[in-house]
């Protein structure tokens, strides 16, 4: 029979008491017990020996111990259906899906006893300076893209683009899977945040070329102005009056990086659970997962008054803000060319211009695929088209040297271009 150090001490004192080396009062004071309790322990020792000093339940199997049937069921589910889930996520599935109401510690103990460790590898801790959360929701958001094997070989490698609120940790609207981190992806995230939340005060991101000009190419106009034109995303944020901050390293934007760590664990498991193998299926799972993620991980802000500013209520204005803007010169036949497409500018009866030939116009390629052509504040043409693709989108706002758009009257590729008719 195994005895604890304290039980050995009690046994030693009682034996000395029986030999007359100490008094009952001295033993009671040493054990912090009453004289009557010492006498009872002395009788148990005389009746049952050292075993009489141990607790009556010692060595017995607890009545509330998890049954072997449930333990086997937990191990079978963890090795099969929920293979790769971390302990907390697995426990949640047992409660919500399988109807097994077990605590996380019980599940962890069952798994460790069976030799099943946590799939998530943890790095040794490093000393870092902690940055306090912002006080109000909407005061600052952090956004980024995470390229990862989200489908674990069942489909293409994808990039998850999204944003998180610094004050609450809320996984914000607009998150979606796409081919790669791109201008179109950031504009889509921004559009959905504006629709559902409003305009944030500050946006914090890395120095990806979609967010910040990293090239050394300066046009003559930029040299005369003394600054480079912003990227498409930078232009949209500037028009909204949003402050932009750039991180110099991944740890500097730690909250969004930790979000990716959680999603690469939990969301990947959810995708595996339903067997998602396409981008469309992955986006469907993501839309269902986001609400559950926020219920579990979002926190209340220090200041309950939100800092979100009201976004434009005009749907058209919102679409224009989050569109891709390109400056183009109108051809003599009143057309503009963009990415191999030709857009006709119709004659406008009430316009003060007989023709727009030779004038610089702004072509706005909406995320929906439509094109709008503006001269100043006036929309002079519109046409339907295809949605902009992340791999072909120019990051630069006023890119007049697009390799796919040769502004030359002797363009030999005219017969390869697609003419887009105006549409309402």
mmCIF file of C-alpha atoms in Angstrom:
data_model
loop_
_atom_site.group_PDB
_atom_site.id
_atom_site.type_symbol
_atom_site.label_atom_id
_atom_site.label_comp_id
_atom_site.label_asym_id
_atom_site.label_seq_id
_atom_site.Cartn_x
_atom_site.Cartn_y
_atom_site.Cartn_z
ATOM 1 C CA UNK A 1 0.000 0.000 0.000
ATOM 2 C CA UNK A 2 1.338 3.421 -1.024
ATOM 3 C CA UNK A 3 1.211 6.157 1.599
ATOM 4 C CA UNK A 4 1.741 9.862 1.210
ATOM 5 C CA UNK A 5 4.406 11.779 3.093
ATOM 6 C CA UNK A 6 1.768 13.220 5.419
ATOM 7 C CA UNK A 7 0.366 9.757 6.212
ATOM 8 C CA UNK A 8 3.858 8.518 7.058
ATOM 9 C CA UNK A 9 4.258 11.466 9.414
ATOM 10 C CA UNK A 10 0.922 10.680 11.130
ATOM 11 C CA UNK A 11 1.949 7.024 11.489
ATOM 12 C CA UNK A 12 5.302 8.000 13.002
ATOM 13 C CA UNK A 13 3.707 10.327 15.579
ATOM 14 C CA UNK A 14 1.099 7.743 16.594
ATOM 15 C CA UNK A 15 3.774 5.066 17.043
ATOM 16 C CA UNK A 16 5.780 7.439 19.251
ATOM 17 C CA UNK A 17 2.560 8.176 21.177
ATOM 18 C CA UNK A 18 2.048 4.467 21.777
ATOM 19 C CA UNK A 19 5.624 4.195 23.057
ATOM 20 C CA UNK A 20 5.007 7.091 25.486
ATOM 21 C CA UNK A 21 7.517 9.439 23.834
ATOM 22 C CA UNK A 22 4.943 12.193 23.247
ATOM 23 C CA UNK A 23 1.563 13.148 24.712
ATOM 24 C CA UNK A 24 -1.846 13.253 23.013
ATOM 25 C CA UNK A 25 -1.833 17.029 23.301
ATOM 26 C CA UNK A 26 1.535 17.331 21.544
ATOM 27 C CA UNK A 27 0.404 15.079 18.673
ATOM 28 C CA UNK A 28 -2.851 17.040 18.323
ATOM 29 C CA UNK A 29 -0.974 20.348 18.169
ATOM 30 C CA UNK A 30 1.496 19.009 15.588
ATOM 31 C CA UNK A 31 -1.232 17.620 13.297
ATOM 32 C CA UNK A 32 -3.590 20.560 13.966
ATOM 33 C CA UNK A 33 -6.299 18.162 15.081
ATOM 34 C CA UNK A 34 -8.354 17.873 18.251
ATOM 35 C CA UNK A 35 -7.421 15.442 21.018
ATOM 36 C CA UNK A 36 -10.569 13.421 20.204
ATOM 37 C CA UNK A 37 -9.486 13.039 16.544
ATOM 38 C CA UNK A 38 -6.065 11.834 17.642
ATOM 39 C CA UNK A 39 -7.670 9.204 19.840
ATOM 40 C CA UNK A 40 -9.826 7.989 16.917
ATOM 41 C CA UNK A 41 -6.763 7.709 14.666
ATOM 42 C CA UNK A 42 -4.989 5.799 17.436
ATOM 43 C CA UNK A 43 -7.874 3.285 17.588
ATOM 44 C CA UNK A 44 -7.867 2.827 13.760
ATOM 45 C CA UNK A 45 -4.142 2.159 13.853
ATOM 46 C CA UNK A 46 -4.599 -0.465 16.553
ATOM 47 C CA UNK A 47 -7.462 -2.124 14.656
ATOM 48 C CA UNK A 48 -6.212 -2.113 11.087
ATOM 49 C CA UNK A 49 -2.559 -1.185 11.181
ATOM 50 C CA UNK A 50 -1.141 1.427 8.808
ATOM 51 C CA UNK A 51 -3.984 0.771 6.334
ATOM 52 C CA UNK A 52 -6.420 2.171 8.896
ATOM 53 C CA UNK A 53 -4.908 5.636 8.392
ATOM 54 C CA UNK A 54 -5.690 5.848 4.656
ATOM 55 C CA UNK A 55 -8.916 7.256 3.273
ATOM 56 C CA UNK A 56 -11.711 4.760 2.778
ATOM 57 C CA UNK A 57 -11.969 5.549 -0.977
ATOM 58 C CA UNK A 58 -8.259 5.112 -1.613
ATOM 59 C CA UNK A 59 -7.668 2.683 -4.487
ATOM 60 C CA UNK A 60 -11.337 2.529 -5.443
ATOM 61 C CA UNK A 61 -12.591 3.395 -8.929
ATOM 62 C CA UNK A 62 -14.579 6.671 -8.841
ATOM 63 C CA UNK A 63 -18.286 6.340 -9.601
ATOM 64 C CA UNK A 64 -18.213 9.383 -11.908
ATOM 65 C CA UNK A 65 -15.264 8.076 -13.956
ATOM 66 C CA UNK A 66 -15.904 8.168 -17.712
ATOM 67 C CA UNK A 67 -17.035 4.725 -18.844
ATOM 68 C CA UNK A 68 -14.845 2.602 -21.090
ATOM 69 C CA UNK A 69 -17.516 2.700 -23.805
ATOM 70 C CA UNK A 70 -17.418 6.502 -23.963
ATOM 71 C CA UNK A 71 -13.625 6.551 -23.822
ATOM 72 C CA UNK A 72 -13.470 4.165 -26.781
ATOM 73 C CA UNK A 73 -16.027 6.272 -28.654
ATOM 74 C CA UNK A 74 -13.964 9.444 -28.061
ATOM 75 C CA UNK A 75 -10.795 7.768 -29.313
ATOM 76 C CA UNK A 76 -12.567 6.352 -32.376
ATOM 77 C CA UNK A 77 -13.964 9.784 -33.309
ATOM 78 C CA UNK A 78 -10.618 11.510 -32.765
ATOM 79 C CA UNK A 79 -8.743 8.950 -34.890
ATOM 80 C CA UNK A 80 -11.368 9.001 -37.622
ATOM 81 C CA UNK A 81 -13.960 11.694 -38.259
ATOM 82 C CA UNK A 82 -12.177 14.427 -36.287
ATOM 83 C CA UNK A 83 -8.598 13.513 -37.089
ATOM 84 C CA UNK A 84 -6.361 16.583 -36.799
ATOM 85 C CA UNK A 85 -8.710 18.623 -34.559
ATOM 86 C CA UNK A 86 -7.116 20.295 -31.556
ATOM 87 C CA UNK A 87 -8.345 19.411 -28.054
ATOM 88 C CA UNK A 88 -10.658 22.408 -27.573
ATOM 89 C CA UNK A 89 -12.148 22.220 -31.056
ATOM 90 C CA UNK A 90 -12.629 18.460 -30.733
ATOM 91 C CA UNK A 91 -14.367 18.892 -27.359
ATOM 92 C CA UNK A 92 -16.748 21.427 -28.887
ATOM 93 C CA UNK A 93 -17.669 18.967 -31.657
ATOM 94 C CA UNK A 94 -18.264 16.199 -29.131
ATOM 95 C CA UNK A 95 -20.731 18.429 -27.257
ATOM 96 C CA UNK A 96 -22.414 20.171 -30.194
ATOM 97 C CA UNK A 97 -22.499 17.382 -32.793
ATOM 98 C CA UNK A 98 -22.004 14.027 -31.045
ATOM 99 C CA UNK A 99 -23.944 14.815 -27.862
ATOM 100 C CA UNK A 100 -21.114 13.795 -25.512
ATOM 101 C CA UNK A 101 -20.946 16.323 -22.673
ATOM 102 C CA UNK A 102 -17.328 16.035 -21.599
ATOM 103 C CA UNK A 103 -14.996 18.718 -20.293
ATOM 104 C CA UNK A 104 -11.912 19.719 -22.232
ATOM 105 C CA UNK A 105 -9.647 18.362 -19.487
ATOM 106 C CA UNK A 106 -11.421 14.987 -19.547
ATOM 107 C CA UNK A 107 -11.014 14.759 -23.317
ATOM 108 C CA UNK A 108 -7.378 15.826 -23.068
ATOM 109 C CA UNK A 109 -6.689 13.174 -20.412
ATOM 110 C CA UNK A 110 -8.351 10.437 -22.501
ATOM 111 C CA UNK A 111 -6.333 11.393 -25.571
ATOM 112 C CA UNK A 112 -3.006 11.667 -23.742
ATOM 113 C CA UNK A 113 -3.519 8.327 -21.994
ATOM 114 C CA UNK A 114 -3.971 6.809 -25.460
ATOM 115 C CA UNK A 115 -0.839 8.520 -26.792
ATOM 116 C CA UNK A 116 -2.676 11.091 -28.938
ATOM 117 C CA UNK A 117 -0.953 14.474 -28.688
ATOM 118 C CA UNK A 118 -2.188 17.872 -29.819
ATOM 119 C CA UNK A 119 -1.734 18.402 -33.592
ATOM 120 C CA UNK A 120 -0.851 22.039 -33.075
ATOM 121 C CA UNK A 121 2.856 22.585 -32.518
ATOM 122 C CA UNK A 122 3.675 25.424 -30.166
ATOM 123 C CA UNK A 123 6.838 27.469 -30.375
ATOM 124 C CA UNK A 124 8.856 28.290 -27.276
ATOM 125 C CA UNK A 125 7.744 31.622 -25.788
ATOM 126 C CA UNK A 126 9.581 34.851 -26.600
ATOM 127 C CA UNK A 127 9.587 38.082 -24.658
ATOM 128 C CA UNK A 128 7.644 40.711 -26.592
ATOM 129 C CA UNK A 129 6.210 44.117 -25.734
ATOM 130 C CA UNK A 130 2.447 43.879 -25.551
ATOM 131 C CA UNK A 131 0.353 46.487 -27.322
ATOM 132 C CA UNK A 132 -2.959 47.365 -25.691
ATOM 133 C CA UNK A 133 -6.094 46.945 -27.760
ATOM 134 C CA UNK A 134 -7.780 50.035 -29.135
ATOM 135 C CA UNK A 135 -10.657 51.159 -26.945
ATOM 136 C CA UNK A 136 -13.432 51.360 -29.564
ATOM 137 C CA UNK A 137 -14.675 49.040 -32.275
ATOM 138 C CA UNK A 138 -13.797 50.515 -35.665
ATOM 139 C CA UNK A 139 -10.913 52.561 -34.300
ATOM 140 C CA UNK A 140 -8.431 50.299 -36.094
ATOM 141 C CA UNK A 141 -8.695 47.193 -38.241
ATOM 142 C CA UNK A 142 -5.884 44.879 -39.291
ATOM 143 C CA UNK A 143 -6.052 43.105 -42.650
ATOM 144 C CA UNK A 144 -3.892 40.647 -44.501
ATOM 145 C CA UNK A 145 -3.888 37.619 -46.780
ATOM 146 C CA UNK A 146 -2.882 34.100 -45.742
ATOM 147 C CA UNK A 147 -1.652 31.734 -48.450
ATOM 148 C CA UNK A 148 -1.945 28.184 -47.157
ATOM 149 C CA UNK A 149 -2.901 24.668 -48.221
ATOM 150 C CA UNK A 150 -6.401 25.214 -46.852
ATOM 151 C CA UNK A 151 -7.857 22.242 -48.729
ATOM 152 C CA UNK A 152 -4.984 19.924 -47.716
ATOM 153 C CA UNK A 153 -4.361 18.642 -51.235
ATOM 154 C CA UNK A 154 -8.044 18.077 -52.085
ATOM 155 C CA UNK A 155 -8.060 21.175 -54.284
ATOM 156 C CA UNK A 156 -5.973 24.196 -55.321
ATOM 157 C CA UNK A 157 -3.814 26.162 -52.934
ATOM 158 C CA UNK A 158 -5.789 29.245 -51.855
ATOM 159 C CA UNK A 159 -5.286 32.577 -50.157
ATOM 160 C CA UNK A 160 -7.685 33.660 -47.408
ATOM 161 C CA UNK A 161 -8.113 37.430 -47.284
ATOM 162 C CA UNK A 162 -9.772 39.084 -44.320
ATOM 163 C CA UNK A 163 -9.647 41.629 -41.532
ATOM 164 C CA UNK A 164 -9.991 41.725 -37.747
ATOM 165 C CA UNK A 165 -11.126 44.528 -35.452
ATOM 166 C CA UNK A 166 -8.337 45.473 -33.053
ATOM 167 C CA UNK A 167 -10.635 46.394 -30.147
ATOM 168 C CA UNK A 168 -12.921 43.352 -30.203
ATOM 169 C CA UNK A 169 -11.049 40.675 -32.175
ATOM 170 C CA UNK A 170 -14.129 40.336 -34.417
ATOM 171 C CA UNK A 171 -13.492 38.483 -37.694
ATOM 172 C CA UNK A 172 -14.918 41.159 -39.988
ATOM 173 C CA UNK A 173 -17.181 40.806 -43.053
ATOM 174 C CA UNK A 174 -15.572 40.431 -46.477
ATOM 175 C CA UNK A 175 -13.350 37.456 -45.685
ATOM 176 C CA UNK A 176 -13.066 35.171 -48.695
ATOM 177 C CA UNK A 177 -10.841 32.642 -50.398
ATOM 178 C CA UNK A 178 -9.160 33.724 -53.623
ATOM 179 C CA UNK A 179 -6.285 32.695 -55.871
ATOM 180 C CA UNK A 180 -3.701 35.035 -54.350
ATOM 181 C CA UNK A 181 -3.278 38.145 -52.225
ATOM 182 C CA UNK A 182 -4.254 40.966 -54.554
ATOM 183 C CA UNK A 183 -5.753 44.403 -55.076
ATOM 184 C CA UNK A 184 -9.144 42.932 -55.990
ATOM 185 C CA UNK A 185 -9.160 40.897 -52.785
ATOM 186 C CA UNK A 186 -8.472 43.924 -50.564
ATOM 187 C CA UNK A 187 -11.102 46.021 -52.352
ATOM 188 C CA UNK A 188 -13.651 43.250 -51.874
ATOM 189 C CA UNK A 189 -12.883 43.082 -48.133
ATOM 190 C CA UNK A 190 -13.148 46.883 -47.904
ATOM 191 C CA UNK A 191 -16.465 46.948 -49.791
ATOM 192 C CA UNK A 192 -18.130 44.426 -47.484
ATOM 193 C CA UNK A 193 -16.811 46.153 -44.339
ATOM 194 C CA UNK A 194 -18.207 49.474 -45.578
ATOM 195 C CA UNK A 195 -21.580 47.858 -46.280
ATOM 196 C CA UNK A 196 -21.995 46.110 -42.933
ATOM 197 C CA UNK A 197 -19.875 48.103 -40.465
ATOM 198 C CA UNK A 198 -18.893 51.494 -41.830
ATOM 199 C CA UNK A 199 -15.617 53.357 -42.305
ATOM 200 C CA UNK A 200 -12.780 52.524 -39.869
ATOM 201 C CA UNK A 201 -10.528 55.242 -38.511
ATOM 202 C CA UNK A 202 -7.249 53.386 -39.219
ATOM 203 C CA UNK A 203 -6.215 50.418 -41.357
ATOM 204 C CA UNK A 204 -3.084 48.499 -40.359
ATOM 205 C CA UNK A 205 -1.442 46.178 -42.887
ATOM 206 C CA UNK A 206 1.862 45.026 -44.280
ATOM 207 C CA UNK A 207 3.829 46.447 -47.217
ATOM 208 C CA UNK A 208 2.278 44.265 -49.882
ATOM 209 C CA UNK A 209 2.385 45.915 -53.306
ATOM 210 C CA UNK A 210 -1.424 46.047 -53.355
ATOM 211 C CA UNK A 211 -1.362 48.383 -50.367
ATOM 212 C CA UNK A 212 1.794 50.425 -50.877
ATOM 213 C CA UNK A 213 3.894 51.469 -53.852
ATOM 214 C CA UNK A 214 7.185 49.609 -53.549
ATOM 215 C CA UNK A 215 8.497 50.372 -57.049
ATOM 216 C CA UNK A 216 11.038 53.041 -57.946
ATOM 217 C CA UNK A 217 9.290 54.070 -61.163
ATOM 218 C CA UNK A 218 8.234 57.717 -61.184
ATOM 219 C CA UNK A 219 6.296 59.249 -64.066
ATOM 220 C CA UNK A 220 6.933 62.832 -65.125
ATOM 221 C CA UNK A 221 3.666 63.892 -63.488
ATOM 222 C CA UNK A 222 4.705 62.202 -60.226
ATOM 223 C CA UNK A 223 8.120 63.859 -60.289
ATOM 224 C CA UNK A 224 6.518 67.268 -60.806
ATOM 225 C CA UNK A 225 4.035 66.581 -57.986
ATOM 226 C CA UNK A 226 6.793 65.303 -55.689
ATOM 227 C CA UNK A 227 4.941 62.100 -54.748
ATOM 228 C CA UNK A 228 3.945 58.789 -56.294
ATOM 229 C CA UNK A 229 0.344 58.063 -57.105
ATOM 230 C CA UNK A 230 -1.150 55.610 -54.574
ATOM 231 C CA UNK A 231 -2.167 52.055 -55.321
ATOM 232 C CA UNK A 232 -5.788 51.247 -56.133
ATOM 233 C CA UNK A 233 -6.397 50.334 -52.484
ATOM 234 C CA UNK A 234 -4.487 53.374 -51.247
ATOM 235 C CA UNK A 235 -6.623 55.632 -53.448
ATOM 236 C CA UNK A 236 -9.849 54.120 -52.072
ATOM 237 C CA UNK A 237 -8.709 54.552 -48.453
ATOM 238 C CA UNK A 238 -7.557 58.118 -49.102
ATOM 239 C CA UNK A 239 -10.942 59.005 -50.623
ATOM 240 C CA UNK A 240 -12.601 57.642 -47.484
ATOM 241 C CA UNK A 241 -10.267 59.617 -45.193
ATOM 242 C CA UNK A 242 -8.830 56.471 -43.602
ATOM 243 C CA UNK A 243 -5.404 56.607 -41.947
ATOM 244 C CA UNK A 244 -3.073 53.848 -43.178
ATOM 245 C CA UNK A 245 -0.263 52.295 -41.146
ATOM 246 C CA UNK A 246 2.282 49.793 -42.440
ATOM 247 C CA UNK A 247 3.866 47.022 -40.379
ATOM 248 C CA UNK A 248 7.559 46.291 -40.822
ATOM 249 C CA UNK A 249 7.267 42.653 -39.693
ATOM 250 C CA UNK A 250 4.691 39.919 -39.123
ATOM 251 C CA UNK A 251 4.872 40.151 -35.278
ATOM 252 C CA UNK A 252 4.010 43.849 -35.537
ATOM 253 C CA UNK A 253 0.516 42.884 -36.752
ATOM 254 C CA UNK A 254 0.278 40.066 -34.254
ATOM 255 C CA UNK A 255 -3.502 39.977 -33.831
ATOM 256 C CA UNK A 256 -4.233 39.235 -37.479
ATOM 257 C CA UNK A 257 -1.327 36.754 -37.560
ATOM 258 C CA UNK A 258 -2.786 34.962 -34.535
ATOM 259 C CA UNK A 259 -6.132 34.932 -36.344
ATOM 260 C CA UNK A 260 -4.478 33.071 -39.233
ATOM 261 C CA UNK A 261 -3.008 30.587 -36.760
ATOM 262 C CA UNK A 262 -6.450 29.854 -35.307
ATOM 263 C CA UNK A 263 -8.067 29.601 -38.741
ATOM 264 C CA UNK A 264 -5.347 27.363 -40.168
ATOM 265 C CA UNK A 265 -6.186 25.012 -37.311
ATOM 266 C CA UNK A 266 -9.949 25.258 -36.816
ATOM 267 C CA UNK A 267 -11.176 26.348 -40.256
ATOM 268 C CA UNK A 268 -8.967 23.783 -41.993
ATOM 269 C CA UNK A 269 -10.552 21.114 -39.797
ATOM 270 C CA UNK A 270 -14.039 22.357 -40.699
ATOM 271 C CA UNK A 271 -13.149 22.212 -44.409
ATOM 272 C CA UNK A 272 -11.828 18.686 -43.949
ATOM 273 C CA UNK A 273 -14.972 17.668 -42.089
ATOM 274 C CA UNK A 274 -17.211 18.438 -45.090
ATOM 275 C CA UNK A 275 -14.644 17.352 -47.684
ATOM 276 C CA UNK A 276 -14.425 20.786 -49.354
ATOM 277 C CA UNK A 277 -12.312 20.596 -52.531
ATOM 278 C CA UNK A 278 -13.129 23.800 -54.449
ATOM 279 C CA UNK A 279 -12.886 27.505 -53.757
ATOM 280 C CA UNK A 280 -16.670 27.866 -53.890
ATOM 281 C CA UNK A 281 -17.175 25.142 -51.300
ATOM 282 C CA UNK A 282 -14.465 26.676 -49.107
ATOM 283 C CA UNK A 283 -16.148 30.098 -49.220
ATOM 284 C CA UNK A 284 -19.488 28.553 -48.248
ATOM 285 C CA UNK A 285 -17.921 26.894 -45.186
ATOM 286 C CA UNK A 286 -16.141 30.161 -44.329
ATOM 287 C CA UNK A 287 -19.377 32.166 -44.387
ATOM 288 C CA UNK A 288 -20.989 29.693 -41.955
ATOM 289 C CA UNK A 289 -17.893 29.526 -39.749
ATOM 290 C CA UNK A 290 -17.377 33.285 -39.232
ATOM 291 C CA UNK A 291 -20.366 33.777 -36.921
ATOM 292 C CA UNK A 292 -19.376 30.809 -34.754
ATOM 293 C CA UNK A 293 -15.783 32.116 -34.603
ATOM 294 C CA UNK A 294 -16.913 35.552 -33.400
ATOM 295 C CA UNK A 295 -19.219 34.082 -30.742
ATOM 296 C CA UNK A 296 -16.283 32.179 -29.285
ATOM 297 C CA UNK A 297 -13.361 34.576 -29.711
ATOM 298 C CA UNK A 298 -14.668 38.169 -29.978
ATOM 299 C CA UNK A 299 -14.499 40.293 -26.814
ATOM 300 C CA UNK A 300 -16.330 43.408 -25.647
ATOM 301 C CA UNK A 301 -14.503 46.712 -26.313
ATOM 302 C CA UNK A 302 -13.360 48.940 -23.458
ATOM 303 C CA UNK A 303 -15.544 51.752 -24.788
ATOM 304 C CA UNK A 304 -18.994 50.637 -25.963
ATOM 305 C CA UNK A 305 -19.336 53.691 -28.247
ATOM 306 C CA UNK A 306 -18.168 52.458 -31.705
ATOM 307 C CA UNK A 307 -15.757 54.519 -33.783
ATOM 308 C CA UNK A 308 -17.120 53.377 -37.157
ATOM 309 C CA UNK A 309 -18.003 56.306 -39.407
ATOM 310 C CA UNK A 310 -21.058 56.122 -41.633
ATOM 311 C CA UNK A 311 -20.278 54.842 -45.126
ATOM 312 C CA UNK A 312 -21.882 56.380 -48.246
ATOM 313 C CA UNK A 313 -25.520 55.331 -48.416
ATOM 314 C CA UNK A 314 -25.547 55.657 -52.219
ATOM 315 C CA UNK A 315 -24.959 52.145 -53.571
ATOM 316 C CA UNK A 316 -23.426 53.470 -56.799
ATOM 317 C CA UNK A 317 -20.978 55.704 -54.921
ATOM 318 C CA UNK A 318 -19.901 52.758 -52.782
ATOM 319 C CA UNK A 319 -19.275 50.635 -55.883
ATOM 320 C CA UNK A 320 -17.253 53.436 -57.488
ATOM 321 C CA UNK A 321 -15.106 53.851 -54.368
ATOM 322 C CA UNK A 322 -14.139 50.169 -54.385
ATOM 323 C CA UNK A 323 -13.633 49.939 -58.140
ATOM 324 C CA UNK A 324 -10.380 49.836 -60.076
ATOM 325 C CA UNK A 325 -9.623 53.274 -61.573
ATOM 326 C CA UNK A 326 -7.608 53.753 -64.767
ATOM 327 C CA UNK A 327 -6.799 56.967 -66.631
ATOM 328 C CA UNK A 328 -7.157 56.549 -70.400
ATOM 329 C CA UNK A 329 -7.102 58.847 -73.434
ATOM 330 C CA UNK A 330 -10.135 58.735 -75.722
ATOM 331 C CA UNK A 331 -9.489 57.643 -79.312
ATOM 332 C CA UNK A 332 -10.622 59.680 -82.330
ATOM 333 C CA UNK A 333 -13.546 57.296 -82.818
ATOM 334 C CA UNK A 334 -14.746 58.042 -79.249
ATOM 335 C CA UNK A 335 -13.666 54.743 -77.729
ATOM 336 C CA UNK A 336 -11.367 53.837 -74.861
ATOM 337 C CA UNK A 337 -9.394 50.628 -74.536
ATOM 338 C CA UNK A 338 -8.735 48.761 -71.307
ATOM 339 C CA UNK A 339 -7.213 45.294 -70.937
ATOM 340 C CA UNK A 340 -8.109 44.260 -74.460
ATOM 341 C CA UNK A 341 -11.653 45.644 -74.299
ATOM 342 C CA UNK A 342 -13.078 48.521 -76.340
ATOM 343 C CA UNK A 343 -15.741 50.725 -74.739
ATOM 344 C CA UNK A 344 -17.829 52.994 -76.970
ATOM 345 C CA UNK A 345 -18.653 56.478 -75.736
ATOM 346 C CA UNK A 346 -22.085 57.356 -77.133
ATOM 347 C CA UNK A 347 -23.025 60.818 -78.342
ATOM 348 C CA UNK A 348 -24.703 62.734 -75.549
ATOM 349 C CA UNK A 349 -27.352 65.215 -76.741
ATOM 350 C CA UNK A 350 -27.095 67.523 -73.720
ATOM 351 C CA UNK A 351 -23.304 67.476 -73.469
ATOM 352 C CA UNK A 352 -21.341 70.640 -74.114
ATOM 353 C CA UNK A 353 -18.706 68.535 -75.892
ATOM 354 C CA UNK A 354 -19.290 67.461 -79.478
ATOM 355 C CA UNK A 355 -16.634 64.768 -79.045
ATOM 356 C CA UNK A 356 -14.443 63.419 -76.246
ATOM 357 C CA UNK A 357 -11.593 62.458 -78.592
ATOM 358 C CA UNK A 358 -8.177 63.248 -77.121
ATOM 359 C CA UNK A 359 -9.489 63.845 -73.614
ATOM 360 C CA UNK A 360 -8.255 61.982 -70.528
ATOM 361 C CA UNK A 361 -11.032 60.018 -68.853
ATOM 362 C CA UNK A 362 -11.213 57.708 -65.843
ATOM 363 C CA UNK A 363 -12.382 54.160 -66.526
ATOM 364 C CA UNK A 364 -13.784 52.499 -63.408
ATOM 365 C CA UNK A 365 -13.815 48.697 -63.509
ATOM 366 C CA UNK A 366 -16.320 47.644 -60.833
ATOM 367 C CA UNK A 367 -15.888 44.454 -58.834
ATOM 368 C CA UNK A 368 -19.143 43.251 -60.425
ATOM 369 C CA UNK A 369 -17.454 43.436 -63.854
ATOM 370 C CA UNK A 370 -19.213 46.543 -65.169
ATOM 371 C CA UNK A 371 -17.274 49.468 -66.641
ATOM 372 C CA UNK A 372 -18.051 53.158 -66.068
ATOM 373 C CA UNK A 373 -16.258 55.934 -67.947
ATOM 374 C CA UNK A 374 -16.041 59.340 -66.258
ATOM 375 C CA UNK A 375 -15.020 62.718 -67.588
ATOM 376 C CA UNK A 376 -14.714 64.848 -64.497
ATOM 377 C CA UNK A 377 -17.702 64.047 -62.321
ATOM 378 C CA UNK A 378 -19.896 63.022 -65.261
ATOM 379 C CA UNK A 379 -20.434 59.394 -66.269
ATOM 380 C CA UNK A 380 -20.286 59.432 -70.069
ATOM 381 C CA UNK A 381 -20.340 55.686 -70.830
ATOM 382 C CA UNK A 382 -20.967 52.337 -69.205
ATOM 383 C CA UNK A 383 -20.763 48.742 -70.330
ATOM 384 C CA UNK A 384 -20.969 45.205 -68.985
ATOM 385 C CA UNK A 385 -17.857 43.078 -68.732
ATOM 386 C CA UNK A 386 -16.147 40.369 -66.725
ATOM 387 C CA UNK A 387 -15.060 40.592 -63.123
ATOM 388 C CA UNK A 388 -11.472 41.766 -62.604
ATOM 389 C CA UNK A 389 -9.060 38.908 -61.986
ATOM 390 C CA UNK A 390 -6.461 39.095 -59.201
ATOM 391 C CA UNK A 391 -3.659 37.870 -61.472
ATOM 392 C CA UNK A 392 -4.182 40.537 -64.168
ATOM 393 C CA UNK A 393 -5.039 43.619 -62.141
ATOM 394 C CA UNK A 394 -2.618 46.529 -62.130
ATOM 395 C CA UNK A 395 -1.835 47.809 -58.624
ATOM 396 C CA UNK A 396 -1.129 51.291 -59.836
ATOM 397 C CA UNK A 397 -3.989 53.756 -59.839
ATOM 398 C CA UNK A 398 -3.242 55.926 -62.861
ATOM 399 C CA UNK A 399 -1.295 53.417 -64.931
ATOM 400 C CA UNK A 400 -1.134 54.837 -68.425
ATOM 401 C CA UNK A 401 1.403 52.280 -69.571
ATOM 402 C CA UNK A 402 -0.614 49.083 -69.121
ATOM 403 C CA UNK A 403 1.059 46.402 -71.211
ATOM 404 C CA UNK A 404 -2.364 45.126 -72.272
ATOM 405 C CA UNK A 405 -3.517 48.530 -73.514
ATOM 406 C CA UNK A 406 -1.423 50.054 -76.329
ATOM 407 C CA UNK A 407 -2.717 53.602 -76.797
ATOM 408 C CA UNK A 408 -1.556 53.884 -80.379
ATOM 409 C CA UNK A 409 -3.657 54.778 -83.408
ATOM 410 C CA UNK A 410 -1.819 52.104 -85.400
ATOM 411 C CA UNK A 411 -2.593 49.363 -82.859
ATOM 412 C CA UNK A 412 -2.228 46.086 -84.750
ATOM 413 C CA UNK A 413 -4.232 44.162 -82.169
ATOM 414 C CA UNK A 414 -7.563 45.958 -82.749
ATOM 415 C CA UNK A 415 -9.028 42.902 -84.435
ATOM 416 C CA UNK A 416 -8.369 40.864 -81.259
ATOM 417 C CA UNK A 417 -10.174 43.254 -78.942
ATOM 418 C CA UNK A 418 -13.733 42.791 -77.687
ATOM 419 C CA UNK A 419 -16.135 45.666 -78.195
ATOM 420 C CA UNK A 420 -18.411 46.264 -75.217
ATOM 421 C CA UNK A 421 -21.764 47.829 -76.018
ATOM 422 C CA UNK A 422 -23.292 50.287 -73.547
ATOM 423 C CA UNK A 423 -25.755 48.786 -71.110
ATOM 424 C CA UNK A 424 -28.066 50.170 -68.507
#
